[in-house]
Amino acid sequence: MDFVKVKREENGVAVLTIDRQDKLNALDPQVVEEIGQSLLELEGEGPRAIIVTGAGERAFVAGADIAAMNSMTPMEAKRFAELGHAALALLDRSPVPTIAAVNGFAFGGGCEIALACDIRVASENALFGFPEVGLGILPGMGGTQRAPRLLGPAVAKELIFTGRRIDANEAHRIGLVNRVVPQGEALSSAKEIATEIAANGPLAVRHAKAAANRAHDVDIISGLEYEADQFALLFSTDDAREGMGAFVEKREAAFEGR
Ligand code: COA
């Protein structure tokens, strides 16, 4: 891999870093392909959580590569959008929690990567926005779908139609990020959250994510049915016996993911 590095931490947390610093980590087709491939590889390894961040001090990801897109035919653009959708679905639909550590510019595709994660942490110097309409195009890596779902249609449409940049505090106010931390601390803050998650029953967390993902996919009756089924399924695991048993016996639980 030329532009994506994956580091596996001891507690099962994986950190995926997009590293194309001379272009502020902009996404050309190769970068997107490498993100998808890295996430597929990670999925087979069963990490406890995945953090996505950008290399360097300035950018998370400054968007899709405008120079590369400038020469695309419509069919190449379609393929690029589909490549992006497939890669970002691996975050959204990953069986484990995904956290974006937004350490700087998160424009266009960068904002869309962050939106595809379950949780977003931003450093106070981070900037967000969808500049696409100013380029004569639109957000093509899921922004028109995920932003309205997360932020509500009115707030998302204002951002998408104006192309305005917003800072980390504004992003926090509108619910785009979970928390804002001092510059340089986005990754360590994301690791803290991942460590908290990794201390819990891994099967419980996976099934909880699957159930929570249903919340915007299906009607509430079907969602509640799914929740009840997942709830029941967990009662067949050693982890549930261990977790509840440890509480009753007043000791720490030792989960084995079984
Ligand atoms: N696509 C391709 N290249 C990009 C890029 C992108 N989205 N964002 C930054 N770069 C490149 C610049 O072209 C420049 O390359 P060069 O040194 O070979 O000329 C390099 O990254 C550094 O960027 P530069 O513009 O010089 O830095 P800056 O600090 O002046 O500005 C930004 C930073 C992020 C404000 C500015 O780069 C920008 O507006 N980028 C585009 C953001 C955007 O519209 N993204 C959505 C795309 S759909």
mmCIF file of C-alpha atoms and ligand atoms in Angstrom:
data_model
loop_
_atom_site.group_PDB
_atom_site.id
_atom_site.type_symbol
_atom_site.label_atom_id
_atom_site.label_comp_id
_atom_site.label_asym_id
_atom_site.label_seq_id
_atom_site.Cartn_x
_atom_site.Cartn_y
_atom_site.Cartn_z
ATOM 1 C CA MET A 1 0.000 0.000 0.000
ATOM 2 C CA ASP A 2 1.343 3.421 -0.919
ATOM 3 C CA PHE A 3 -1.128 5.720 0.801
ATOM 4 C CA VAL A 4 -2.835 3.800 3.579
ATOM 5 C CA LYS A 5 -1.108 2.503 6.700
ATOM 6 C CA VAL A 6 -2.727 0.246 9.254
ATOM 7 C CA LYS A 7 -1.408 -0.103 12.779
ATOM 8 C CA ARG A 8 -2.743 -2.772 15.099
ATOM 9 C CA GLU A 9 -2.652 -1.761 18.756
ATOM 10 C CA GLU A 10 -2.315 -4.302 21.548
ATOM 11 C CA ASN A 11 -5.898 -3.934 22.772
ATOM 12 C CA GLY A 12 -7.332 -4.940 19.384
ATOM 13 C CA VAL A 13 -7.867 -1.372 18.175
ATOM 14 C CA ALA A 14 -6.717 -0.771 14.589
ATOM 15 C CA VAL A 15 -5.666 2.672 13.330
ATOM 16 C CA LEU A 16 -5.992 3.300 9.590
ATOM 17 C CA THR A 17 -4.062 6.366 8.463
ATOM 18 C CA ILE A 18 -4.566 7.988 5.063
ATOM 19 C CA ASP A 19 -1.125 9.252 4.165
ATOM 20 C CA ARG A 20 -0.751 11.373 1.060
ATOM 21 C CA GLN A 21 0.471 14.499 2.727
ATOM 22 C CA ASP A 22 1.747 16.387 -0.328
ATOM 23 C CA LYS A 23 -1.882 16.516 -1.517
ATOM 24 C CA LEU A 24 -3.386 16.977 1.945
ATOM 25 C CA ASN A 25 -4.447 13.297 1.873
ATOM 26 C CA ALA A 26 -6.787 13.880 -1.105
ATOM 27 C CA LEU A 27 -8.541 10.781 -2.417
ATOM 28 C CA ASP A 28 -7.688 9.598 -5.895
ATOM 29 C CA PRO A 29 -8.950 6.195 -7.093
ATOM 30 C CA GLN A 30 -5.829 4.427 -5.786
ATOM 31 C CA VAL A 31 -6.239 5.890 -2.283
ATOM 32 C CA VAL A 32 -9.912 4.898 -2.201
ATOM 33 C CA GLU A 33 -9.027 1.405 -3.419
ATOM 34 C CA GLU A 34 -6.392 1.075 -0.691
ATOM 35 C CA ILE A 35 -8.836 2.221 1.997
ATOM 36 C CA GLY A 36 -11.321 -0.430 0.851
ATOM 37 C CA GLN A 37 -8.697 -3.141 0.671
ATOM 38 C CA SER A 38 -7.296 -2.311 4.125
ATOM 39 C CA LEU A 39 -10.763 -2.380 5.668
ATOM 40 C CA LEU A 40 -11.523 -5.740 4.027
ATOM 41 C CA GLU A 41 -8.293 -7.185 5.405
ATOM 42 C CA LEU A 42 -9.056 -5.810 8.860
ATOM 43 C CA GLU A 43 -12.553 -7.271 8.819
ATOM 44 C CA GLY A 44 -11.080 -10.769 8.583
ATOM 45 C CA GLU A 45 -8.894 -10.118 11.624
ATOM 46 C CA GLY A 46 -11.759 -9.169 13.947
ATOM 47 C CA PRO A 47 -10.451 -5.955 15.544
ATOM 48 C CA ARG A 48 -12.360 -4.472 18.491
ATOM 49 C CA ALA A 49 -12.635 -1.021 16.914
ATOM 50 C CA ILE A 50 -11.233 0.828 13.900
ATOM 51 C CA ILE A 51 -9.989 4.431 13.946
ATOM 52 C CA VAL A 52 -9.548 6.371 10.707
ATOM 53 C CA THR A 53 -7.317 9.432 10.605
ATOM 54 C CA GLY A 54 -5.170 11.522 8.267
ATOM 55 C CA ALA A 55 -1.389 11.785 8.329
ATOM 56 C CA GLY A 56 0.297 15.057 9.230
ATOM 57 C CA GLU A 57 -0.756 18.129 11.116
ATOM 58 C CA ARG A 58 -3.008 19.818 8.593
ATOM 59 C CA ALA A 59 -5.492 17.493 6.974
ATOM 60 C CA PHE A 60 -7.767 14.608 7.733
ATOM 61 C CA VAL A 61 -8.644 14.362 4.028
ATOM 62 C CA ALA A 62 -8.985 17.517 1.865
ATOM 63 C CA GLY A 63 -11.534 15.804 -0.364
ATOM 64 C CA ALA A 64 -11.574 13.773 -3.524
ATOM 65 C CA ASP A 65 -8.636 14.508 -5.817
ATOM 66 C CA ILE A 66 -9.916 17.371 -7.964
ATOM 67 C CA ALA A 67 -7.102 17.082 -10.513
ATOM 68 C CA ALA A 68 -7.870 13.383 -11.004
ATOM 69 C CA MET A 69 -11.618 14.038 -11.291
ATOM 70 C CA ASN A 70 -11.053 16.853 -13.765
ATOM 71 C CA SER A 71 -10.141 14.356 -16.505
ATOM 72 C CA MET A 72 -12.765 11.704 -15.722
ATOM 73 C CA THR A 73 -15.449 10.695 -18.201
ATOM 74 C CA PRO A 74 -18.975 10.242 -16.792
ATOM 75 C CA MET A 75 -18.460 6.476 -16.640
ATOM 76 C CA GLU A 76 -15.126 6.883 -14.859
ATOM 77 C CA ALA A 77 -16.839 9.262 -12.439
ATOM 78 C CA LYS A 78 -19.565 6.669 -11.821
ATOM 79 C CA ARG A 79 -16.940 4.007 -11.178
ATOM 80 C CA PHE A 80 -15.105 6.385 -8.791
ATOM 81 C CA ALA A 81 -18.309 7.107 -6.876
ATOM 82 C CA GLU A 82 -19.074 3.383 -6.650
ATOM 83 C CA LEU A 83 -15.540 2.656 -5.475
ATOM 84 C CA GLY A 84 -16.053 5.283 -2.775
ATOM 85 C CA HIS A 85 -19.443 3.880 -1.803
ATOM 86 C CA ALA A 86 -17.997 0.386 -1.473
ATOM 87 C CA ALA A 87 -15.036 1.544 0.625
ATOM 88 C CA LEU A 88 -17.151 3.728 2.916
ATOM 89 C CA ALA A 89 -19.774 1.003 3.342
ATOM 90 C CA LEU A 90 -16.999 -1.038 4.922
ATOM 91 C CA LEU A 91 -16.853 1.618 7.660
ATOM 92 C CA ASP A 92 -20.579 2.129 8.019
ATOM 93 C CA ARG A 93 -21.351 -1.604 7.861
ATOM 94 C CA SER A 94 -18.169 -2.770 9.568
ATOM 95 C CA PRO A 95 -19.129 -5.278 12.256
ATOM 96 C CA VAL A 96 -17.065 -3.271 14.747
ATOM 97 C CA PRO A 97 -17.297 0.383 15.792
ATOM 98 C CA THR A 98 -15.481 2.871 13.577
ATOM 99 C CA ILE A 99 -14.205 6.243 14.811
ATOM 100 C CA ALA A 100 -12.985 9.161 12.701
ATOM 101 C CA ALA A 101 -10.169 11.132 14.337
ATOM 102 C CA VAL A 102 -10.486 14.346 12.320
ATOM 103 C CA ASN A 103 -7.170 16.139 12.703
ATOM 104 C CA GLY A 104 -7.592 18.953 10.167
ATOM 105 C CA PHE A 105 -9.352 19.659 6.847
ATOM 106 C CA ALA A 106 -12.287 17.324 6.232
ATOM 107 C CA PHE A 107 -13.751 18.562 2.979
ATOM 108 C CA GLY A 108 -15.889 16.669 0.496
ATOM 109 C CA GLY A 109 -14.760 13.038 0.533
ATOM 110 C CA GLY A 110 -13.004 13.681 3.869
ATOM 111 C CA CYS A 111 -16.256 14.798 5.436
ATOM 112 C CA GLU A 112 -17.942 11.798 3.805
ATOM 113 C CA ILE A 113 -15.422 9.358 5.321
ATOM 114 C CA ALA A 114 -16.076 10.912 8.720
ATOM 115 C CA LEU A 115 -19.843 10.604 8.170
ATOM 116 C CA ALA A 116 -19.465 6.902 7.350
ATOM 117 C CA CYS A 117 -17.878 6.282 10.756
ATOM 118 C CA ASP A 118 -19.953 5.587 13.842
ATOM 119 C CA ILE A 119 -18.295 8.258 15.990
ATOM 120 C CA ARG A 120 -16.384 11.445 15.102
ATOM 121 C CA VAL A 121 -13.774 13.266 17.175
ATOM 122 C CA ALA A 122 -12.416 16.572 15.865
ATOM 123 C CA SER A 123 -9.397 18.593 16.855
ATOM 124 C CA GLU A 124 -10.210 22.266 17.329
ATOM 125 C CA ASN A 125 -8.395 23.220 14.094
ATOM 126 C CA ALA A 126 -10.545 20.845 12.009
ATOM 127 C CA LEU A 127 -12.666 22.336 9.245
ATOM 128 C CA PHE A 128 -15.606 20.582 7.603
ATOM 129 C CA GLY A 129 -17.579 21.250 4.465
ATOM 130 C CA PHE A 130 -18.905 20.081 1.129
ATOM 131 C CA PRO A 131 -17.227 22.340 -1.453
ATOM 132 C CA GLU A 132 -18.405 20.196 -4.405
ATOM 133 C CA VAL A 133 -21.135 22.488 -5.770
ATOM 134 C CA GLY A 134 -18.507 25.221 -6.070
ATOM 135 C CA LEU A 135 -16.675 22.856 -8.439
ATOM 136 C CA GLY A 136 -19.810 22.146 -10.454
ATOM 137 C CA ILE A 137 -20.268 18.640 -9.024
ATOM 138 C CA LEU A 138 -21.953 17.157 -5.936
ATOM 139 C CA PRO A 139 -20.859 15.066 -2.957
ATOM 140 C CA GLY A 140 -20.477 11.632 -4.532
ATOM 141 C CA MET A 141 -19.185 9.481 -1.698
ATOM 142 C CA GLY A 142 -22.383 9.248 0.256
ATOM 143 C CA GLY A 143 -22.643 12.859 1.478
ATOM 144 C CA THR A 144 -26.074 13.532 -0.002
ATOM 145 C CA GLN A 145 -27.400 10.437 1.789
ATOM 146 C CA ARG A 146 -25.514 10.275 5.075
ATOM 147 C CA ALA A 147 -25.490 14.003 5.930
ATOM 148 C CA PRO A 148 -29.313 14.387 5.825
ATOM 149 C CA ARG A 149 -29.707 11.201 7.890
ATOM 150 C CA LEU A 150 -27.233 12.342 10.535
ATOM 151 C CA LEU A 151 -27.873 16.089 10.646
ATOM 152 C CA GLY A 152 -31.461 16.314 9.434
ATOM 153 C CA PRO A 153 -32.334 17.474 5.918
ATOM 154 C CA ALA A 154 -32.418 21.229 6.537
ATOM 155 C CA VAL A 155 -28.988 21.505 8.136
ATOM 156 C CA ALA A 156 -27.438 19.046 5.662
ATOM 157 C CA LYS A 157 -28.945 20.797 2.648
ATOM 158 C CA GLU A 158 -27.663 24.189 3.791
ATOM 159 C CA LEU A 159 -24.151 22.759 4.050
ATOM 160 C CA ILE A 160 -24.349 20.936 0.713
ATOM 161 C CA PHE A 161 -25.991 23.800 -1.226
ATOM 162 C CA THR A 162 -23.744 26.578 0.120
ATOM 163 C CA GLY A 163 -20.456 24.647 0.197
ATOM 164 C CA ARG A 164 -19.686 26.672 3.337
ATOM 165 C CA ARG A 165 -16.829 25.584 5.591
ATOM 166 C CA ILE A 166 -17.580 25.167 9.273
ATOM 167 C CA ASP A 167 -15.182 24.868 12.161
ATOM 168 C CA ALA A 168 -15.038 22.102 14.747
ATOM 169 C CA ASN A 169 -17.209 23.908 17.303
ATOM 170 C CA GLU A 170 -19.938 24.547 14.746
ATOM 171 C CA ALA A 171 -19.651 20.899 13.637
ATOM 172 C CA HIS A 172 -20.164 19.913 17.257
ATOM 173 C CA ARG A 173 -23.149 22.214 17.649
ATOM 174 C CA ILE A 174 -24.956 20.663 14.676
ATOM 175 C CA GLY A 175 -24.181 17.102 15.758
ATOM 176 C CA LEU A 176 -21.624 16.377 13.064
ATOM 177 C CA VAL A 177 -18.948 15.530 15.634
ATOM 178 C CA ASN A 178 -19.225 13.893 19.034
ATOM 179 C CA ARG A 179 -16.488 15.940 20.686
ATOM 180 C CA VAL A 180 -13.892 18.623 20.042
ATOM 181 C CA VAL A 181 -10.420 18.287 21.527
ATOM 182 C CA PRO A 182 -7.278 20.449 21.472
ATOM 183 C CA GLN A 183 -5.153 20.435 18.314
ATOM 184 C CA GLY A 184 -2.984 17.322 18.124
ATOM 185 C CA GLU A 185 -5.251 15.264 20.375
ATOM 186 C CA ALA A 186 -7.859 13.867 17.968
ATOM 187 C CA LEU A 187 -6.156 10.516 17.609
ATOM 188 C CA SER A 188 -5.440 10.069 21.320
ATOM 189 C CA SER A 189 -9.027 11.009 22.132
ATOM 190 C CA ALA A 190 -10.328 8.511 19.546
ATOM 191 C CA LYS A 191 -8.063 5.873 21.102
ATOM 192 C CA GLU A 192 -9.552 6.601 24.521
ATOM 193 C CA ILE A 193 -13.047 5.979 23.159
ATOM 194 C CA ALA A 194 -11.877 2.841 21.336
ATOM 195 C CA THR A 195 -10.269 1.560 24.536
ATOM 196 C CA GLU A 196 -13.519 2.069 26.443
ATOM 197 C CA ILE A 197 -15.345 0.120 23.713
ATOM 198 C CA ALA A 198 -12.710 -2.627 23.657
ATOM 199 C CA ALA A 199 -13.226 -3.275 27.382
ATOM 200 C CA ASN A 200 -16.804 -4.415 26.721
ATOM 201 C CA GLY A 201 -18.094 -7.729 25.462
ATOM 202 C CA PRO A 202 -16.982 -7.816 21.819
ATOM 203 C CA LEU A 203 -19.981 -9.801 20.599
ATOM 204 C CA ALA A 204 -22.311 -7.499 22.511
ATOM 205 C CA VAL A 205 -20.755 -4.436 20.867
ATOM 206 C CA ARG A 206 -20.978 -6.000 17.395
ATOM 207 C CA HIS A 207 -24.624 -6.927 17.761
ATOM 208 C CA ALA A 208 -25.419 -3.551 19.326
ATOM 209 C CA LYS A 209 -23.900 -1.829 16.287
ATOM 210 C CA ALA A 210 -25.874 -4.033 13.911
ATOM 211 C CA ALA A 211 -29.063 -3.201 15.790
ATOM 212 C CA ALA A 212 -28.321 0.534 15.970
ATOM 213 C CA ASN A 213 -27.599 0.568 12.215
ATOM 214 C CA ARG A 214 -31.122 -0.749 11.650
ATOM 215 C CA ALA A 215 -32.492 2.417 13.272
ATOM 216 C CA HIS A 216 -32.285 4.378 10.041
ATOM 217 C CA ASP A 217 -32.793 1.465 7.656
ATOM 218 C CA VAL A 218 -36.139 0.041 8.723
ATOM 219 C CA ASP A 219 -39.434 0.997 10.370
ATOM 220 C CA ILE A 220 -39.536 0.909 14.187
ATOM 221 C CA ILE A 221 -41.544 -2.318 14.459
ATOM 222 C CA SER A 222 -39.019 -4.225 12.331
ATOM 223 C CA GLY A 223 -36.164 -2.517 14.174
ATOM 224 C CA LEU A 224 -37.504 -3.540 17.574
ATOM 225 C CA GLU A 225 -37.997 -7.104 16.349
ATOM 226 C CA TYR A 226 -34.411 -7.161 15.176
ATOM 227 C CA GLU A 227 -33.265 -5.748 18.534
ATOM 228 C CA ALA A 228 -35.161 -8.460 20.437
ATOM 229 C CA ASP A 229 -33.612 -11.169 18.251
ATOM 230 C CA GLN A 230 -30.090 -9.808 18.753
ATOM 231 C CA PHE A 231 -30.743 -9.457 22.488
ATOM 232 C CA ALA A 232 -31.847 -13.096 22.668
ATOM 233 C CA LEU A 233 -28.946 -14.287 20.521
ATOM 234 C CA LEU A 234 -26.434 -12.807 22.953
ATOM 235 C CA PHE A 235 -27.879 -14.986 25.735
ATOM 236 C CA SER A 236 -26.348 -17.954 23.895
ATOM 237 C CA THR A 237 -22.824 -16.552 24.326
ATOM 238 C CA ASP A 238 -20.232 -17.242 27.007
ATOM 239 C CA ASP A 239 -19.652 -13.487 27.125
ATOM 240 C CA ALA A 240 -23.190 -12.795 28.354
ATOM 241 C CA ARG A 241 -22.837 -15.424 31.111
ATOM 242 C CA GLU A 242 -19.445 -13.987 32.006
ATOM 243 C CA GLY A 243 -20.599 -10.349 31.957
ATOM 244 C CA MET A 244 -23.747 -10.849 34.008
ATOM 245 C CA GLY A 245 -22.078 -13.494 36.216
ATOM 246 C CA ALA A 246 -19.210 -11.133 36.991
ATOM 247 C CA PHE A 247 -21.674 -8.457 38.121
ATOM 248 C CA VAL A 248 -23.501 -10.891 40.387
ATOM 249 C CA GLU A 249 -20.191 -12.171 41.794
ATOM 250 C CA LYS A 250 -18.873 -8.606 42.211
ATOM 251 C CA ARG A 251 -15.779 -9.079 40.048
ATOM 252 C CA GLU A 252 -14.407 -7.758 36.739
ATOM 253 C CA ALA A 253 -15.645 -9.561 33.639
ATOM 254 C CA ALA A 254 -13.098 -11.284 31.391
ATOM 255 C CA PHE A 255 -14.654 -11.473 27.927
ATOM 256 C CA GLU A 256 -13.395 -13.930 25.349
ATOM 257 C CA GLY A 257 -15.590 -13.019 22.406
ATOM 258 C CA ARG A 258 -17.447 -16.348 22.407
HETATM 259 N N1 COA B 1 -7.595 17.467 -4.728
HETATM 260 C C1 COA B 1 -6.378 17.500 -5.286
HETATM 261 N N2 COA B 1 -5.355 18.148 -4.751
HETATM 262 C C2 COA B 1 -5.551 18.783 -3.579
HETATM 263 C C3 COA B 1 -6.791 18.775 -2.936
HETATM 264 C C4 COA B 1 -7.855 18.064 -3.552
HETATM 265 N N3 COA B 1 -9.071 17.991 -3.011
HETATM 266 N N4 COA B 1 -6.700 19.500 -1.808
HETATM 267 C C5 COA B 1 -5.437 19.922 -1.742
HETATM 268 N N5 COA B 1 -4.745 19.494 -2.807
HETATM 269 C C6 COA B 1 -3.322 19.728 -3.127
HETATM 270 C C7 COA B 1 -3.102 21.103 -3.714
HETATM 271 O O1 COA B 1 -3.384 21.105 -5.098
HETATM 272 C C8 COA B 1 -1.635 21.278 -3.417
HETATM 273 O O2 COA B 1 -0.885 20.524 -4.347
HETATM 274 P P1 COA B 1 0.403 21.179 -5.060
HETATM 275 O O3 COA B 1 1.324 21.528 -3.926
HETATM 276 O O4 COA B 1 0.920 20.099 -5.935
HETATM 277 O O5 COA B 1 -0.097 22.394 -5.788
HETATM 278 C C9 COA B 1 -1.469 20.615 -2.063
HETATM 279 O O6 COA B 1 -2.566 19.701 -1.930
HETATM 280 C C10 COA B 1 -1.523 21.585 -0.895
HETATM 281 O O7 COA B 1 -2.739 22.309 -0.991
HETATM 282 P P2 COA B 1 -2.801 23.916 -1.037
HETATM 283 O O8 COA B 1 -4.055 24.294 -1.738
HETATM 284 O O9 COA B 1 -1.528 24.461 -1.555
HETATM 285 O O10 COA B 1 -2.896 24.212 0.518
HETATM 286 P P3 COA B 1 -3.621 25.460 1.205
HETATM 287 O O11 COA B 1 -3.233 25.395 2.641
HETATM 288 O O12 COA B 1 -3.373 26.698 0.446
HETATM 289 O O13 COA B 1 -5.192 25.142 1.074
HETATM 290 C C11 COA B 1 -7.178 23.798 1.183
HETATM 291 C C12 COA B 1 -5.753 24.026 1.714
HETATM 292 C C13 COA B 1 -7.669 22.468 1.736
HETATM 293 C C14 COA B 1 -8.086 24.941 1.658
HETATM 294 C C15 COA B 1 -7.156 23.788 -0.357
HETATM 295 O O14 COA B 1 -6.154 22.857 -0.762
HETATM 296 C C16 COA B 1 -8.455 23.344 -0.968
HETATM 297 O O15 COA B 1 -9.385 24.112 -1.052
HETATM 298 N N6 COA B 1 -8.527 22.076 -1.429
HETATM 299 C C17 COA B 1 -9.680 21.558 -2.100
HETATM 300 C C18 COA B 1 -10.798 21.239 -1.114
HETATM 301 C C19 COA B 1 -12.012 20.727 -1.849
HETATM 302 O O16 COA B 1 -12.655 21.402 -2.630
HETATM 303 N N7 COA B 1 -12.339 19.440 -1.596
HETATM 304 C C20 COA B 1 -13.487 18.791 -2.129
HETATM 305 C C21 COA B 1 -13.180 18.120 -3.395
HETATM 306 S S1 COA B 1 -14.632 17.370 -4.086
#
